[in-house]
C-alpha angles and dihedrals in degrees: 000000000000118000126207132233111190094200112100139168112171089196089064095046116119092211106119095203091058092043090060094056119110116260089252093053092046089054090047098051102034098081090055099052124097122195114229136179114233125205135203112283094015110144110221089181131020123210116261093001128109114277103231098186147359121240126212104204116225099171131004135038132273128192123210102219125206120208135202126213091252094055104264113142131192139164118267099180145339129246124198139139090323095063155010143250126235096064092157087065090064087064094048093256119130101202143026138192090249136090125222105217124188109230100172121027123240139112140297144181114246128206125184118247097239092047093051091051091050093050092049089054091050095047121039089184091058091049092048092050094051092045089054087060089049089056091049090051092049088055089049092054092047091052091048090055090049093050094047092053097046114022130076123244095263093055092045091050093048090052092048091052091051092050092048090049090053091055107041103043093228139100089217117084116189099206134133129226089241094055092045090053091055094045093049095039095235136114118276095242089057090055091048092052092047092050091051090051093050090048092048088054090055094245099117142005114228127201131165105296094354139086121191118197111224102166117025094172089056091052091051090050091050094055089064096209099323089106122056109042096086090042091053090050090052090051092048093050102036098032101236138064113242090214094050089055090057093063091202100112098158142005122209110262120224088237137010111291117250109215108227114215116250113225111171090175090068095056113129131200113255129213119262128234127202105200108119120223092229140037 
């Protein structure tokens, strides 16, 4: 259950998308934002139900989850401090077939659907800015589809860790093997093996329910080009790199990183699971 904090100063918000608004648009939208806490497994949007509000994430991590008719669910994209949920609203549509699931708790700024639509009518610059983010997210989803169809589990996991790191402003990721397997659409043993390989290479440290990033540059090198295109598109459209704003480019590794060879030709299709991470 989300809880509300009525205090708000948009100038102090860590949401990058809001920080890049013009001064006029900040002044326009601020009175209509409400700060909320979000908790693990909260659903900010439910598939095929009206989207009541959009959420600008300040802290935490949200997964946009795709669903099939037979009940399989898988992550389509991640939202953190660089973005917002409720993207269908930017197109004038009030529902989607996707869920917006909170993975890591934190806080957000909430705006009602009708209010957002009214403000976008009043301010073309606000609408253009938010639609630029929509374009960046479309590119992110397209890249995710490309990676899932071509890259092996280790590369996919490395890319996911990098994307999560971009969005939560922390080297500590509280995430379980089971949830990662659902997000990536692979079997849990495959995730466990991939985590062990990343740890053996000195790129991460993995504990039960936690991943600590120890060598971000090594993770980027491992992805072999599967990470970076969507991020460059975000920077082109929004005007800043989410990762650059973190200013935490690398953490000292416990041992010298071993650069694992990237071989996209050896990627193999993994089995699917259909157990959702939420009820």
